[in-house]
Protein backbone atom coordinates (compact mmCIF):
# COMPACT_ATOMS: atom_id res chain seq x y z
CA MET A 1 10.85 24.08 1.46
CA VAL A 2 14.63 24.25 1.09
CA THR A 3 16.66 23.24 4.09
CA VAL A 4 20.04 24.67 4.98
CA SER A 5 21.77 21.35 4.35
CA ALA A 6 20.24 21.11 0.89
CA ALA A 7 21.30 24.66 0.09
CA ARG A 8 24.83 23.99 1.27
CA THR A 9 25.24 20.92 -0.93
CA SER A 10 23.67 22.44 -4.02
CA PRO A 11 26.21 23.22 -6.76
CA ASN A 12 24.56 26.61 -7.25
CA ALA A 13 24.71 27.50 -3.55
CA GLY A 14 27.51 30.00 -4.13
CA GLN A 15 30.65 30.78 -2.24
CA TRP A 16 28.80 32.14 0.78
CA VAL A 17 28.26 28.70 2.31
CA THR A 18 31.06 29.36 4.81
CA SER A 19 29.09 32.28 6.24
CA LYS A 20 27.86 31.94 9.79
CA THR A 21 24.36 32.85 8.70
CA PRO A 22 22.14 30.40 6.74
CA ILE A 23 21.36 33.04 4.10
CA ALA A 24 24.24 34.99 2.66
CA PRO A 25 24.17 38.60 3.73
CA PRO A 26 24.43 41.13 0.91
CA LYS A 27 27.65 43.13 0.60
CA ALA A 28 25.66 46.27 1.34
CA LEU A 29 25.06 44.95 4.88
CA ASP A 30 28.72 44.63 5.84
CA PRO A 31 28.98 45.65 9.48
CA LYS A 32 29.61 49.35 9.82
CA PRO A 33 31.34 50.92 12.85
CA ARG A 34 27.94 51.71 14.38
CA PHE A 35 26.81 48.07 14.21
CA LEU A 36 30.04 46.75 15.68
CA SER A 37 29.90 49.42 18.38
CA TYR A 38 26.37 48.30 19.26
CA ALA A 39 27.46 44.64 19.41
CA ALA A 40 30.39 45.64 21.60
CA LEU A 41 28.08 47.62 23.86
CA VAL A 42 25.69 44.70 24.31
CA THR A 43 28.42 42.11 24.95
CA GLY A 44 30.37 44.56 27.11
CA VAL A 45 27.34 45.37 29.27
CA TRP A 46 26.56 41.69 29.79
CA SER A 47 30.20 41.04 30.60
CA GLY A 48 30.23 43.94 33.04
CA LEU A 49 27.05 42.75 34.75
CA LEU A 50 28.35 39.19 35.12
CA SER A 51 31.68 40.52 36.38
CA LEU A 52 29.77 42.67 38.86
CA ILE A 53 28.08 39.52 40.18
CA VAL A 54 31.50 37.87 40.59
CA PHE A 55 32.73 41.05 42.30
CA ALA A 56 29.77 41.02 44.71
CA ILE A 57 30.39 37.38 45.58
CA ALA A 58 34.08 38.11 46.17
CA ARG A 59 33.22 41.04 48.42
CA LEU A 60 30.71 38.83 50.26
CA PHE A 61 33.60 36.49 51.08
CA ALA A 62 35.80 39.48 52.07
CA VAL A 63 38.25 39.17 49.20
CA PRO A 64 40.23 42.42 49.14
CA MET A 65 40.11 44.00 45.68
CA ASP A 66 43.46 45.79 45.67
CA VAL A 67 46.10 45.87 42.96
CA VAL A 68 49.58 47.39 42.96
CA LEU A 69 50.42 49.63 40.01
CA GLU A 70 53.76 51.45 39.92
CA GLY A 71 54.26 50.95 43.64
CA ALA A 72 50.88 52.35 44.66
CA THR A 73 48.05 50.19 45.99
CA ILE A 74 44.81 50.88 44.17
CA HIS A 75 41.38 49.63 45.22
CA VAL A 76 39.18 48.19 42.45
CA PHE A 77 35.74 49.78 42.70
CA TRP A 78 32.46 48.32 41.45
CA PHE A 79 32.00 50.92 38.71
CA ALA A 80 35.39 49.98 37.20
CA VAL A 81 34.25 46.35 37.16
CA LEU A 82 31.16 47.44 35.25
CA LEU A 83 32.76 49.94 32.84
CA VAL A 84 36.12 48.35 31.92
CA PRO A 85 34.55 45.42 29.98
CA ILE A 86 32.44 47.89 28.00
CA ALA A 87 35.51 49.96 27.13
CA ALA A 88 37.53 46.85 26.24
CA ALA A 89 34.73 45.58 23.99
CA GLN A 90 34.47 48.95 22.21
CA ILE A 91 38.23 49.14 21.63
CA GLY A 92 38.31 45.55 20.39
CA ALA A 93 35.40 46.09 18.02
CA MET A 94 36.93 49.21 16.51
CA ALA A 95 40.25 47.41 16.09
CA ALA A 96 38.44 44.49 14.42
CA LEU A 97 37.03 46.92 11.84
CA LEU A 98 40.56 47.20 10.47
CA LEU A 99 40.29 43.58 9.32
CA ARG A 100 36.87 43.91 7.71
CA GLY A 101 36.75 42.31 4.28
CA ILE A 102 40.06 40.42 4.33
CA SER A 103 40.51 36.66 4.12
CA HIS A 104 40.54 34.78 7.42
CA ALA A 105 39.43 37.91 9.30
CA GLN A 106 37.34 35.85 11.71
CA ARG A 107 40.25 33.65 12.71
CA ILE A 108 42.61 36.60 13.01
CA VAL A 109 40.18 38.53 15.24
CA PHE A 110 39.46 35.46 17.35
CA TRP A 111 43.09 34.51 17.91
CA LEU A 112 44.37 38.06 18.44
CA GLY A 113 41.51 38.62 20.90
CA THR A 114 42.40 35.39 22.64
CA LEU A 115 46.08 36.35 22.83
CA ILE A 116 45.18 39.73 24.32
CA ALA A 117 42.84 37.98 26.78
CA VAL A 118 45.57 35.56 27.89
CA VAL A 119 47.93 38.46 28.57
CA SER A 120 45.08 40.29 30.29
CA ILE A 121 44.27 37.26 32.46
CA ALA A 122 47.94 36.96 33.47
CA THR A 123 48.24 40.58 34.63
CA PRO A 124 46.16 40.20 37.83
CA PHE A 125 48.63 37.57 39.02
CA ILE A 126 51.38 40.16 38.69
CA THR A 127 49.54 43.18 40.11
CA ALA A 128 47.11 41.75 42.69
CA THR A 129 48.04 41.87 46.35
CA LEU A 130 46.61 38.38 47.08
CA VAL A 131 46.11 35.22 45.05
CA SER A 132 42.38 35.25 45.82
CA THR A 133 42.13 38.75 44.33
CA ALA A 134 44.06 37.63 41.26
CA ILE A 135 41.72 34.67 40.76
CA VAL A 136 38.62 36.86 41.00
CA LEU A 137 40.07 39.38 38.53
CA ALA A 138 41.13 36.58 36.16
CA ILE A 139 37.57 35.20 36.23
CA MET A 140 36.27 38.64 35.26
CA HIS A 141 38.77 38.83 32.40
CA GLY A 142 37.69 35.36 31.25
CA ILE A 143 34.03 36.37 31.27
CA THR A 144 34.82 39.37 29.11
CA TRP A 145 36.80 37.26 26.66
CA GLY A 146 34.07 34.62 26.45
CA LEU A 147 31.30 37.09 25.67
CA VAL A 148 33.09 39.68 23.53
CA VAL A 149 35.76 38.04 21.37
CA PRO A 150 33.73 35.23 19.74
CA GLN A 151 30.85 37.60 18.92
CA ILE A 152 33.03 40.29 17.36
CA ALA A 153 34.95 37.60 15.43
CA ARG A 154 31.69 36.12 14.12
CA ILE A 155 30.47 39.48 12.90
CA ILE A 156 33.77 40.25 11.18
CA GLY A 157 33.75 36.73 9.69
CA ASP A 158 30.68 37.60 7.66
CA THR A 159 32.68 40.28 5.82
CA GLU A 160 35.28 37.87 4.47
CA PRO A 161 35.51 37.49 0.69
CA ASN A 162 33.07 34.86 -0.62
CA ALA A 163 31.10 34.94 2.64
CA ARG A 164 28.46 37.19 1.12
CA ILE A 165 26.75 37.72 -2.22
CA GLU A 166 25.84 40.70 -4.34
CA ARG A 167 22.07 41.17 -4.28
CA PRO A 168 19.77 44.14 -3.87
CA LEU A 169 18.39 45.08 -0.48
CA LEU A 170 14.68 44.51 -0.06
C-alpha cells in the first residue's frame, strides 16, 4: 500500500504533488462552469442558512435591520439574508473561472476574494443605522467569506499548471 507521504517524496511522483487532492486529477476533469456553479450553490446555501440563524438571533434581541442607501432607509428582510450569499457565491465562482489554468490561480482567487470580503465587511459600518446592526451584517459577510472563498480557491487551485496529469478517464 502506497501512502500519500511516500508518493509525495518519490522522484517519479510528478509535478502534481502541489495539488490539494492526494491523487492528481486528470486535465479532462478541470472544473467546468457547471461544477463551480454547483460548488457555489452549496457553499452559498450553507452561508445563507448560517446567516439566517444569525439574523434570527439578532431579531430575537430586537436589533433593527435597517441600512441607509442613497438617503433612503431600507429594511433588510430574511429572504435577502438567505439569497444574497448564494448570488455572491455564484458571481465569485464565475469570476474565478477567468483564472482557471493559470499559475498561482488559487492564491489570486483567495486574496482577491478576501479583499472583496474586507470591503464588503466594511460597508455595513457605513450604511447601517446602528452599530449593532453593522456588527450583525459584518458577521454575515464574514460567514459568507469563510465558506465560499476558500472552497472556490481550492477548486481553482487544482487547475493550475503542474497540479494535474494527463491520463485517460476510467
